[in-house]
XYZ file of C-alpha atoms in Angstrom:
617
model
C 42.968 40.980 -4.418
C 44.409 40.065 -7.749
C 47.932 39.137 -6.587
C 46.023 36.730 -4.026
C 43.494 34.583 -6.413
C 46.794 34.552 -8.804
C 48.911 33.113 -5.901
C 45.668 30.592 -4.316
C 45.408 29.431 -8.193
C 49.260 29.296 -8.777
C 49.594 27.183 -5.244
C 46.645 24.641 -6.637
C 47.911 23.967 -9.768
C 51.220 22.846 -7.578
C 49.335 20.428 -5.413
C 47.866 18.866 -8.766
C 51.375 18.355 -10.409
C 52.765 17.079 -7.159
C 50.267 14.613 -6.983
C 50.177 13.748 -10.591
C 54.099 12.679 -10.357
C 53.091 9.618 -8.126
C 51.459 6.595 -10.190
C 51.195 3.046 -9.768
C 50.337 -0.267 -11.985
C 47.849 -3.196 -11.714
C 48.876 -6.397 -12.846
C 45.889 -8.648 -12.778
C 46.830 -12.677 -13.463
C 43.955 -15.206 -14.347
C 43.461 -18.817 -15.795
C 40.175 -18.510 -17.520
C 39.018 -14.860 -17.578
C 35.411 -16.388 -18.935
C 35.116 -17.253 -14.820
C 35.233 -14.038 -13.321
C 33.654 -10.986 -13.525
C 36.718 -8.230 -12.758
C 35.446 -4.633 -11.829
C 37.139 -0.978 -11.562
C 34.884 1.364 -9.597
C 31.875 -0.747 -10.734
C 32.665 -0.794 -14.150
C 33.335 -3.573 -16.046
C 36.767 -4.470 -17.581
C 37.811 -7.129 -20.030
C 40.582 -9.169 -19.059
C 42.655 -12.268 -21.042
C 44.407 -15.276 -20.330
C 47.062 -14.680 -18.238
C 48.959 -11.300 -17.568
C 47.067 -8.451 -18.040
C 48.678 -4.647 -17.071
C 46.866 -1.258 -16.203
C 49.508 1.331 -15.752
C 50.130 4.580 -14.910
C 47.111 4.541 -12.284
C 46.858 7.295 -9.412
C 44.106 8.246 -6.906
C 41.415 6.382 -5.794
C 40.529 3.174 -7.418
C 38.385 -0.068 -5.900
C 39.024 -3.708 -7.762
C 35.822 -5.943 -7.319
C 35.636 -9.569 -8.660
C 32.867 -12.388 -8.295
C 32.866 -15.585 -10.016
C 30.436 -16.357 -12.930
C 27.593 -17.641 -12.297
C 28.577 -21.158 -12.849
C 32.165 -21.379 -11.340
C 34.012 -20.615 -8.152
C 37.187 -18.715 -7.279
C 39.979 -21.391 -5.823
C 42.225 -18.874 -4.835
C 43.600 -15.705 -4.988
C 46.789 -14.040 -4.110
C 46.953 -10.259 -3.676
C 49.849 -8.594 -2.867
C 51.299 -11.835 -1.465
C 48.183 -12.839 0.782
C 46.672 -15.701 -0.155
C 42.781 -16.000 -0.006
C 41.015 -19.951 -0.235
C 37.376 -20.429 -2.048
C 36.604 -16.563 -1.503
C 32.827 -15.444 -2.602
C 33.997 -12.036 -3.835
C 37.393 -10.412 -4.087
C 37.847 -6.407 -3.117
C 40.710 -4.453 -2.984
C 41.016 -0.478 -2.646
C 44.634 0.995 -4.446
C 45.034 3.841 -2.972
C 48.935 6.481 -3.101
C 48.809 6.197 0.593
C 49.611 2.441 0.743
C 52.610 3.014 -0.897
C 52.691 0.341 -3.226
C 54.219 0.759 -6.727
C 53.006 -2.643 -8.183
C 49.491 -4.149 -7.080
C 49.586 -7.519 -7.966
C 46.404 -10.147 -7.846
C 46.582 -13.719 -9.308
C 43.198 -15.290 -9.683
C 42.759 -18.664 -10.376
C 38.900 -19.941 -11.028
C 37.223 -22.923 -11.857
C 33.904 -24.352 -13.217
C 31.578 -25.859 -10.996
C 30.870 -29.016 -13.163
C 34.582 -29.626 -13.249
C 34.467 -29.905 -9.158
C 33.773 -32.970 -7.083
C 30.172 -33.031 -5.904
C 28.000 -34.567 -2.895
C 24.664 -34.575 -2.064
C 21.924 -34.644 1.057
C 18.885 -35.670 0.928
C 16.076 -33.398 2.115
C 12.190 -34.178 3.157
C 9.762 -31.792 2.887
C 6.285 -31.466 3.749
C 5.248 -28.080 1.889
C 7.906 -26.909 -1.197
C 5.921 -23.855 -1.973
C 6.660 -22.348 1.662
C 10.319 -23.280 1.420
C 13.079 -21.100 0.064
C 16.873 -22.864 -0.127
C 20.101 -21.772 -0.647
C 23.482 -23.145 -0.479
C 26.220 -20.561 0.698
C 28.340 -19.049 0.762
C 28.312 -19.832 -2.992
C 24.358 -18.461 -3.072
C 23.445 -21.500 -5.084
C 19.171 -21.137 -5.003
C 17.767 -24.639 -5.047
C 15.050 -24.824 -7.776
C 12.558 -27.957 -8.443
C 12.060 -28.734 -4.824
C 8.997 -31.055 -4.564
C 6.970 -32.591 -1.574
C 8.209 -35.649 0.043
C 12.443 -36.749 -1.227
C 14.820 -34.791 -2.306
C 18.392 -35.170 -3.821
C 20.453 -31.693 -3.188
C 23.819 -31.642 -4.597
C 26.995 -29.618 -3.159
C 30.176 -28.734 -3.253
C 32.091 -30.103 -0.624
C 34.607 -27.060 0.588
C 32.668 -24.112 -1.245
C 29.156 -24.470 -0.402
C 29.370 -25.135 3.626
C 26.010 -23.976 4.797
C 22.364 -23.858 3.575
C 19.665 -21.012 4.865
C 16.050 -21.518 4.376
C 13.520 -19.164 4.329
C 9.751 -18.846 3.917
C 7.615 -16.699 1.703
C 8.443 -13.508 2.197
C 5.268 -11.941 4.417
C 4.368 -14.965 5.960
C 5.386 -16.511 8.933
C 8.822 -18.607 8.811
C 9.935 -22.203 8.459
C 7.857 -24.042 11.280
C 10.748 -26.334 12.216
C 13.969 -28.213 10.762
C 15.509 -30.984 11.841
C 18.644 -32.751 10.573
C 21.202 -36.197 11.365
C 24.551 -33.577 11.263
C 26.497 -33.263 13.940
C 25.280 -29.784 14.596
C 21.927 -28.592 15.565
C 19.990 -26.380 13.052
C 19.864 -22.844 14.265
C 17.060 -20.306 14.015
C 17.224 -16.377 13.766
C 14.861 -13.840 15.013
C 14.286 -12.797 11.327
C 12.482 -16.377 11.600
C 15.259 -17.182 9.001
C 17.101 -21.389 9.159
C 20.772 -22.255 8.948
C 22.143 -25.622 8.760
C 25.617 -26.813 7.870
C 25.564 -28.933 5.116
C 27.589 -32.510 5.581
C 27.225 -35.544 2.710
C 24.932 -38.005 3.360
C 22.807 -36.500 6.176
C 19.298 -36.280 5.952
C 16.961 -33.065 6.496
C 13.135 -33.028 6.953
C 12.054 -29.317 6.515
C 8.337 -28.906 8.106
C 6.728 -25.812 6.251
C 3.504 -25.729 7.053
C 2.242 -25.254 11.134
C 0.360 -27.842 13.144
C -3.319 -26.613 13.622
C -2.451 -26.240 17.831
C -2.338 -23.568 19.821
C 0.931 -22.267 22.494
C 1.167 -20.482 25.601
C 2.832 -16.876 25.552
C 3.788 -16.810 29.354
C 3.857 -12.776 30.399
C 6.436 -11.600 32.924
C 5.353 -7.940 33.902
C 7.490 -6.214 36.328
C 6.952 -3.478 38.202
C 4.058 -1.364 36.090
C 4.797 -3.840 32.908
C 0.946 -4.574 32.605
C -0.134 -0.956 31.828
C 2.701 -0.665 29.323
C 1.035 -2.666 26.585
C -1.665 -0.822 24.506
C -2.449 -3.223 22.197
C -2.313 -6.698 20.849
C -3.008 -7.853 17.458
C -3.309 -11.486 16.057
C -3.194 -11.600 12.471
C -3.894 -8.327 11.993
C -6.645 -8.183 14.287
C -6.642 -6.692 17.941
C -7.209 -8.776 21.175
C -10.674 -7.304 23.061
C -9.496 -7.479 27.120
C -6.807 -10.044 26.378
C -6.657 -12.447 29.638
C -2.420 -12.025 30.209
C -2.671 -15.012 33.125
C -4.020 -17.568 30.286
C -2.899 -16.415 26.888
C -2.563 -18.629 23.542
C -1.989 -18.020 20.127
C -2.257 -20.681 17.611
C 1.058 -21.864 15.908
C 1.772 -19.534 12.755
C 0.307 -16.578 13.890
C 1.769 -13.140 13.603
C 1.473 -11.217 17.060
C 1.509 -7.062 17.623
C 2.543 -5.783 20.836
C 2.298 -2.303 21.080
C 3.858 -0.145 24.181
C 2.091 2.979 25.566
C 6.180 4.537 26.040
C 4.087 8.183 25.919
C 2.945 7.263 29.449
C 5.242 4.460 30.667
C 8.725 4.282 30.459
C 10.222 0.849 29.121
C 12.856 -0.299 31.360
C 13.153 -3.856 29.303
C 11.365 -5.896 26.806
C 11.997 -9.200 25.530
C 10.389 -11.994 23.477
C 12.791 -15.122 24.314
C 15.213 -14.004 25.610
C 15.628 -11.282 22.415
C 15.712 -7.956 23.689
C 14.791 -6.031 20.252
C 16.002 -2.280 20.335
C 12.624 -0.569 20.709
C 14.087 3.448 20.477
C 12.472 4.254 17.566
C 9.395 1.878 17.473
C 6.213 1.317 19.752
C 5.459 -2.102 18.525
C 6.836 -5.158 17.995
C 5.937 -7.804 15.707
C 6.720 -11.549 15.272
C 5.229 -14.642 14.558
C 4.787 -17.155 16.697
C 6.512 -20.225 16.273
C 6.284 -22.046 19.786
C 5.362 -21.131 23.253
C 7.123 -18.112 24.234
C 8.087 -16.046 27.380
C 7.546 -12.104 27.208
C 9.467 -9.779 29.423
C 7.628 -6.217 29.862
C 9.690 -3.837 32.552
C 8.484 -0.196 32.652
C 7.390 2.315 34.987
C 4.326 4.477 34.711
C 5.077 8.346 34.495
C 3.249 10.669 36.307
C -0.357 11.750 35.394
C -2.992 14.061 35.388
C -6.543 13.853 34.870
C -8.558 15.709 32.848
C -12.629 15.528 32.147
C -13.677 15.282 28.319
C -17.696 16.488 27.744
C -19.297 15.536 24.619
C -22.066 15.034 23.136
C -22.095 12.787 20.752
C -19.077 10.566 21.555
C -18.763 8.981 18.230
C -18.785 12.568 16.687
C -15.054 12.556 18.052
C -11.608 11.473 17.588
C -9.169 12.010 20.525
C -5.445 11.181 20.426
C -2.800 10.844 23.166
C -0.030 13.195 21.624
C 0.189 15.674 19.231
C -0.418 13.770 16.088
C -3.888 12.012 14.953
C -4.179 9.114 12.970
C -2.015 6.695 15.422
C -4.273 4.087 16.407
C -2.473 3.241 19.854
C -3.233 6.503 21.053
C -7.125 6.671 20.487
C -9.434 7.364 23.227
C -12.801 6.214 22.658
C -14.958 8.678 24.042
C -18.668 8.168 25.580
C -21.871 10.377 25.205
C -21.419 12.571 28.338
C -18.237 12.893 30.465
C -15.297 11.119 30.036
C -12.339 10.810 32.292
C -8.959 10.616 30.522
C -5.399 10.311 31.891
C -2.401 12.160 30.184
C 1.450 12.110 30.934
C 2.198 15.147 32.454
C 5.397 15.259 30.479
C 3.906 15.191 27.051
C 0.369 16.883 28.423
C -1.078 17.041 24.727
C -4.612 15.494 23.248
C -5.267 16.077 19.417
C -8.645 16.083 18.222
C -10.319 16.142 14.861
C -13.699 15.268 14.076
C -14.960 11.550 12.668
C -15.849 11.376 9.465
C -19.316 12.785 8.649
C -19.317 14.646 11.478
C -18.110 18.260 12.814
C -17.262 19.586 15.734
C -18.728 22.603 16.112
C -17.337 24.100 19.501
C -14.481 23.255 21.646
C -13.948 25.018 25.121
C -11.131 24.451 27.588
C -11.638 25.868 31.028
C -14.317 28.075 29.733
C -12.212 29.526 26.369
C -12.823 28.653 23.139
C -10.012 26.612 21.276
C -9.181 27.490 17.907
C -8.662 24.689 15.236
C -4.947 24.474 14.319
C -4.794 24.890 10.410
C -1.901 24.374 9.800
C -1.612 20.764 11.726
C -5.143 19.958 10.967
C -6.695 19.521 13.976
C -7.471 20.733 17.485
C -3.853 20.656 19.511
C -4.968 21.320 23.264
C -2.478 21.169 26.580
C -4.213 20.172 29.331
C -3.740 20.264 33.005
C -4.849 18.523 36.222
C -8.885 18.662 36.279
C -8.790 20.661 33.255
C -12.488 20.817 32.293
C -13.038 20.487 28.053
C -16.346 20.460 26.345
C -16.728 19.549 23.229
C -20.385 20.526 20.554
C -20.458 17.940 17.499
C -23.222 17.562 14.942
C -24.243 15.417 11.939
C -22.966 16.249 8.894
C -26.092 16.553 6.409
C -24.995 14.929 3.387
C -27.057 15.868 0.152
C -24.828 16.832 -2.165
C -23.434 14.070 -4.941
C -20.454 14.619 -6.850
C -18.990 12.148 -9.423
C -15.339 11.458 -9.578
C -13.972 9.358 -12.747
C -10.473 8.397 -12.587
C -8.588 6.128 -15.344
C -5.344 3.940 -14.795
C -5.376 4.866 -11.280
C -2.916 1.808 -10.305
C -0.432 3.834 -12.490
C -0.525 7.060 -10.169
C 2.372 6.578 -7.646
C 1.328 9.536 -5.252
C -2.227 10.103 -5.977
C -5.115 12.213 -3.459
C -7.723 13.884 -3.288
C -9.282 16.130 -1.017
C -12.805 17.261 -0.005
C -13.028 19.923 2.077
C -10.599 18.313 5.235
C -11.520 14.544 4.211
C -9.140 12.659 1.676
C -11.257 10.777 -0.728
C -9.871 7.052 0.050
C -10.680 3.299 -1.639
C -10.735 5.300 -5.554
C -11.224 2.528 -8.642
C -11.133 2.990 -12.144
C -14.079 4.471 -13.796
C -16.823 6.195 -11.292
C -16.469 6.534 -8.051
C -19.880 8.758 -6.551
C -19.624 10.605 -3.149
C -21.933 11.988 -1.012
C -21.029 15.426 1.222
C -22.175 18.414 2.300
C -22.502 21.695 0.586
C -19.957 22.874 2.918
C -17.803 20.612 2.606
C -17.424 21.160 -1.604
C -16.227 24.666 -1.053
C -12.443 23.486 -1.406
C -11.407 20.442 -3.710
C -7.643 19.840 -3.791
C -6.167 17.280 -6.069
C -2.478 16.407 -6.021
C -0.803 13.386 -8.721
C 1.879 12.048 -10.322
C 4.150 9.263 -10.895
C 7.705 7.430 -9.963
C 7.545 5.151 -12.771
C 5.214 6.679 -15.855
C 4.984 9.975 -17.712
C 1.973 12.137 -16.387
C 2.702 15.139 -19.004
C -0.632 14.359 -20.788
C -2.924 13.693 -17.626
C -5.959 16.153 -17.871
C -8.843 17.200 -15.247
C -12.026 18.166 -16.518
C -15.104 19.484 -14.278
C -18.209 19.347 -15.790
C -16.259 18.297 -19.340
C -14.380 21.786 -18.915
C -10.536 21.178 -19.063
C -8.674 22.438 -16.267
C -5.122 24.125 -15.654
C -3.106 22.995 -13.280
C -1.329 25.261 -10.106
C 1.726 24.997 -11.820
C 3.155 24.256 -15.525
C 4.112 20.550 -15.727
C 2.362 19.743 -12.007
C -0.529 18.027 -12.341
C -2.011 20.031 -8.740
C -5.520 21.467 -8.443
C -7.601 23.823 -5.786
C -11.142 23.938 -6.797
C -13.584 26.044 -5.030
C -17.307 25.806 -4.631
C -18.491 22.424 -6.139
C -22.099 21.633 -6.622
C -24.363 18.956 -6.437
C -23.975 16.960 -9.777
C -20.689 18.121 -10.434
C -18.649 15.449 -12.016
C -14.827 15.477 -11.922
C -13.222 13.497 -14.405
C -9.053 12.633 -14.694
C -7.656 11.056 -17.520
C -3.961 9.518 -17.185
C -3.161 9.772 -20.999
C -4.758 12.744 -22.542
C -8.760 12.942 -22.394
C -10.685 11.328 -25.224
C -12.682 13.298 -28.232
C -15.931 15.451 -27.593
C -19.100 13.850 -29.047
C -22.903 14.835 -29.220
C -25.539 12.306 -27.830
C -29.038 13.576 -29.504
C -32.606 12.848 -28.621
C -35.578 12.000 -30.992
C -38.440 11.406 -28.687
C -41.995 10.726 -30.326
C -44.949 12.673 -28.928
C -46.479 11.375 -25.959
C -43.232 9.825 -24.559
C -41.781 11.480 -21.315
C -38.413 11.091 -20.839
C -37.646 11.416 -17.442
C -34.850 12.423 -14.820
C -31.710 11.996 -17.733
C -28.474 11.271 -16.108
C -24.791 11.816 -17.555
C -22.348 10.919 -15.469
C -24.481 9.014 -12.694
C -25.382 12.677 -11.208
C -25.228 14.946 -13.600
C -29.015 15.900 -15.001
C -29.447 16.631 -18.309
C -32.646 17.984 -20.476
C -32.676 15.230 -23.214
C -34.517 17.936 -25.977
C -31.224 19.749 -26.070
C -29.082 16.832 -26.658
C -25.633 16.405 -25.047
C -21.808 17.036 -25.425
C -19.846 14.970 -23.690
C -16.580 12.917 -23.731
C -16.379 9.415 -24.888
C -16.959 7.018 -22.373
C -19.593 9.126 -20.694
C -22.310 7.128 -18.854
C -25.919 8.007 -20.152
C -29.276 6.812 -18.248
C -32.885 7.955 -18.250
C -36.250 6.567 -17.291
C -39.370 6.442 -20.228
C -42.469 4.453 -19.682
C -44.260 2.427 -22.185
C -41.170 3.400 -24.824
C -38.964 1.033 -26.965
C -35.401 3.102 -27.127
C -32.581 2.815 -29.799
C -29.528 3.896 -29.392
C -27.755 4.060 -33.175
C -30.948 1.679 -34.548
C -29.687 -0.729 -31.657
C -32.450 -1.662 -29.752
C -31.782 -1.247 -25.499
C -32.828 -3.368 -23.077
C -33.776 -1.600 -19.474
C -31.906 -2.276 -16.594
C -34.053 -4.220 -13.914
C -35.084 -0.810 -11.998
C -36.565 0.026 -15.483
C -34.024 2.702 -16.621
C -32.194 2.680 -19.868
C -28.631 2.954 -19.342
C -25.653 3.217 -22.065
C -22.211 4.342 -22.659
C -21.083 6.623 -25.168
C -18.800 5.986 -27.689
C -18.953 8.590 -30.454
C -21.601 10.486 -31.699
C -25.100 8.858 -30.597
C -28.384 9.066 -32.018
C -31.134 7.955 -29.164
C -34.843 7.389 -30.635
C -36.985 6.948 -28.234
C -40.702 5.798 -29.467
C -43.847 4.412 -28.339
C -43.920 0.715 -27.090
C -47.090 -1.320 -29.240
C -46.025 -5.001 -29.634
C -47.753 -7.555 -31.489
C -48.712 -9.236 -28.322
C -51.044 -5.947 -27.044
C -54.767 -6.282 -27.755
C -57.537 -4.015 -27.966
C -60.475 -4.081 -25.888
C -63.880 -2.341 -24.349
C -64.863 -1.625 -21.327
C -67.689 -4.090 -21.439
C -65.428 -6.591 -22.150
C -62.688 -5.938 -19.002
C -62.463 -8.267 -15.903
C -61.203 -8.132 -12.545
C -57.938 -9.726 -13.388
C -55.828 -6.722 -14.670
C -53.087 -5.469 -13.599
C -50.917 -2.019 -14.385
C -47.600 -2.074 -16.461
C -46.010 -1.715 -12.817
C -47.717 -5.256 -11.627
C -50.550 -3.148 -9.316
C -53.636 -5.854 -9.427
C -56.767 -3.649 -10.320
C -60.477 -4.797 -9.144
C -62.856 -2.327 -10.926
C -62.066 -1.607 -14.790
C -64.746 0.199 -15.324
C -62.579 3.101 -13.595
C -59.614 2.872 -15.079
C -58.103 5.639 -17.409
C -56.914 4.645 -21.095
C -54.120 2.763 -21.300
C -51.542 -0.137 -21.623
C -52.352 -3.091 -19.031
C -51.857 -6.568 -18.123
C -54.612 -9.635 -18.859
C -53.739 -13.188 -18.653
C -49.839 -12.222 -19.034
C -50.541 -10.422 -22.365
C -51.104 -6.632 -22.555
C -54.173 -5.130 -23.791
C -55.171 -1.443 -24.296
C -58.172 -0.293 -22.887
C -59.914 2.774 -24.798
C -62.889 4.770 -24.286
């Protein structure tokens, strides 16, 4: 075994000499080496006036050169061939050409120093229009509405492309006096070659018209399309024999290919490759003519028994989520069609609901945990039945998140419901006790450190799964739990006290929006915590700052270090004293309740002719 890793090593050492003996040399010529950028294996290397050698090169190496920013290559011979105004320059040395000597001769020159022309270009909208002269890549800058002067350089710049904003819907039209027509791509992208003199009038902006979109179904074509969306927003019954769509618009067509197959689709004439894709998306830019060729597979029907139909959400396939593939589902029976060569419907329950039973042909189905929902196989007049409730939802947690635009891959979970539309600061949910049992929380980010993010429950600080992760499974939440997650370390622990004067009732104290609180034993919290509580007929300072009540009458403040709340009785200078004897109808209570008979009411602070008075017996 020895002999034979001696001889394998002995043999590879060989094969490295031999191919160490063969070498070769660059010799790299150029006029002004301030006009090119010259790259070996993308790094940079500096070159100077005139001759410049690399020797005693072997293996693999790739020469790259573009011209500076403001200049142009004129030419360049390499190896003998001779290239005119190219944009970039690459060339691989490599043994196996058997060259001894690569040779390349660049010669480069500034743009000012060239001859120049110009066009002149009309525009309606510059903010939609994006320019550029190739194959140069000269972006046009200070474009403004109405005339423009664009200069060029006759020979290097040949072309311009235009494009609009990126998201929105293209260029509307160009027109030009050259000698050839403007051409559009189905990117929605504009070419035009460039000649001196001629004039171009760029429309940005869409005339406020609608277009037909003529449909040419063939064979079962019709059935094929799911769905339609204008602007985002899909097309209730769309009438195919009289359809328009406003100029500008971006239009969704989405194919049912689980239950058709697409023989041919087209949009003008452009047959986009739809193997990987259900829908296709474009905007639309004049009237059009749409091409949808497909044959329906076979089916089989099944009947769907619920309920509550809303309590349900059904998917052709074995994935939820994909909107296509819903089936809205009545109270009662429901017929539904499935391709008998992909026979599947998944079903999960809507939110704040839950499906209680599920029975196929008389057998219970089990929920799939490990796919997250129900994945059932049906067959022709397969009979399913489905029990759904209400979900009873008493129980209010409060989640507090900071920097949460800073989290790249941020979720949580509740139960088998992701928490969705978070914001910084609080962000109160309502579920059931059920659904508490199992918290999971999963962070962290592409662009920012998250070593010093912290979770506390209920001001706790937690540990994470794992060391470094920042992953969390917490069981059995309560009502006025309050989850808090800090991106950059949590801040300090203060105390919030309470000195109440006799005869005041603070009531139903709040930290954290849900969290109660008996005010007599004070408070630790973190900084930042939320505060509230209701007292009646009280004047409250919070650090010998007087608080104003909110309009529902509660006192509501924010902690910011250690916090001294005085709560005391509320006497102003405006309240007057009187007797029974003296008391008339017009009285009212503190809450604005109009009184008629004084002579019954209890002591007290009231209301007379907009001042307050105290009645005493």
């Amino acid at each position: 075994m020895k002999n034979l890793l001696r001889s394998i090593m002995t043999m590879l050492l060989m094969l490295a000499g031999v191919s160490g003996l063969r070498a070769y040399d660059l010799v790299v010529t150029v006029n002004d080496p301030s006009l090119v950028n010259f790259m070996v294996n993308y790094v940079s290397k500096p070159l100077v006036e005139g001759e410049n050698r690399f020797e005693n090169l072997s293996g693999y190496n790739y020469v790259f050169v573009t011209p500076a920013s403001d200049a142009v290559i004129q030419k360049v011979v390499q190896n003998g061939q001779t290239m005119e105004n190219p944009t970039v320059v690459e060339m691989n040395m490599n043994d196996d050409y058997g060259i001894d000597t690569f040779t390349m001769d660049i010669t480069a020159i500034k743009m000012s120093d060239l001859p120049q022309s110009s066009f002149t270009v009309f525009i309606d909208n510059p903010e939609r229009v994006d320019m550029t002269l190739e194959p140069k890549g000269k972006v046009v800058t200070g474009l403004k509405a109405g005339e423009n002067t664009v200069e060029f350089l006759p020979g290097i710049m040949s072309y311009a492309s235009v494009a609009g904003p990126w998201g929105e819907a293209p260029i509307y039209k160009i027109e030009t006096t050259g000698s050839v027509a403007p051409k559009q791509f189905s990117s929605g992208d504009w070419e035009f070659d460039i000649e001196e003199g001629m004039v171009v009038t760029i429309t940005a902006d869409y005339p406020d018209e609608s277009v037909p979109l003529t449909f040419d179904f063939r064979n079962d074509g019709r059935g094929c399309i799911s769905q339609i969306k204008i602007n985002g927003e899909p097309v209730e019954n769309p009438d195919y024999d009289n359809f328009t769509v406003k100029l500008g618009s971006k239009i969704e067509i989405t194919l049912n290919k689980s239950d058709y197959q697409l023989t041919d689709f087209a949009y003008n004439s452009n047959h986009p490759y739809m193997g990987y894709t259900d829908t296709y998306s474009t905007y639309v830019t004049g009237p059009a003519d749409i091409l949808v060729d497909a044959v329906k597979n076979r089916m089989v029907e099944c009947s769907v028994d619920i309920n509550i139909g809303a309590a349900a959400l059904l998917y052709k396939g074995q994935q939820t989520g994909v909107e296509a593939n819903l089936i809205k589902l009545v109270d009662g029976s429901n017929t539904i069609e499935v391709n008998a060569a992909n026979p599947y419907l998944a079903l999960t329950a809507a939110d704040g609901y839950v499906l209680e039973q599920v029975v196929q042909n008389g057998e219970n189905v089990k929920f799939d945990d490990y796919a997250g929902f129900y994945l059932l196989s049906v067959g022709e007049d397969d009979e399913i039945r489905i029990t759904a409730s209400k979900i009873e939802r008493d129980q209010k947690i409060a989640i507090y998140v900071t920097d949460i635009d800073m989290w790249s891959n941020f979720s949580i979970t509740v139960g088998r419901s992701a928490v969705v539309g978070l914001h910084n600061g609080y962000n109160v949910r309502e579920y059931a006790l059920d659904e508490l049992a199992s918290v999971g929380i999963v962070g962290n980010s592409w662009y920012y450190d998250t070593s010093d993010a912290q979770l506390y429950l209920n001001n706790v600080l937690q540990s994470p799964l794992y060391t470094g992760s920042f992953q969390f499974d917490l069981n059995d939440l309560e009502n006025g739990d309050v989850l808090k997650i800090f991106f950059r370390g949590a801040p300090a622990e203060c105390d919030v006290t309470f000195d109440i004067e006799d005869g005041i009732a603070v009531e139903d104290a709040l930290h954290d929006i849900v969290a109660a609180f008996e005010p007599a034993n004070g408070l630790r919290c973190l900084v930042g915590t939320q505060v509230s509580f209701a007292a009646k007929y009280a004047s409250v300072k919070v650090n010998d700052v007087a608080l104003t009540p909110a309009e529902d009458g509660r006192y509501i403040f924010d902690v910011d270090g250690n916090t001294m709340v005085k709560v005391s009785k509320e006497i102003g200078a405006s309240v007057e004293e009187i007797s029974i004897e003296d008391a008339v109808d017009a009285i009212y209570t503190i809450e604005g309740i109009k009184v008629s008979d004084a002579s019954v009411l209890p002591s007290g602070i009231y209301i007379k002719n907009g001042r307050k008075i105290i009645i005493s017996r």
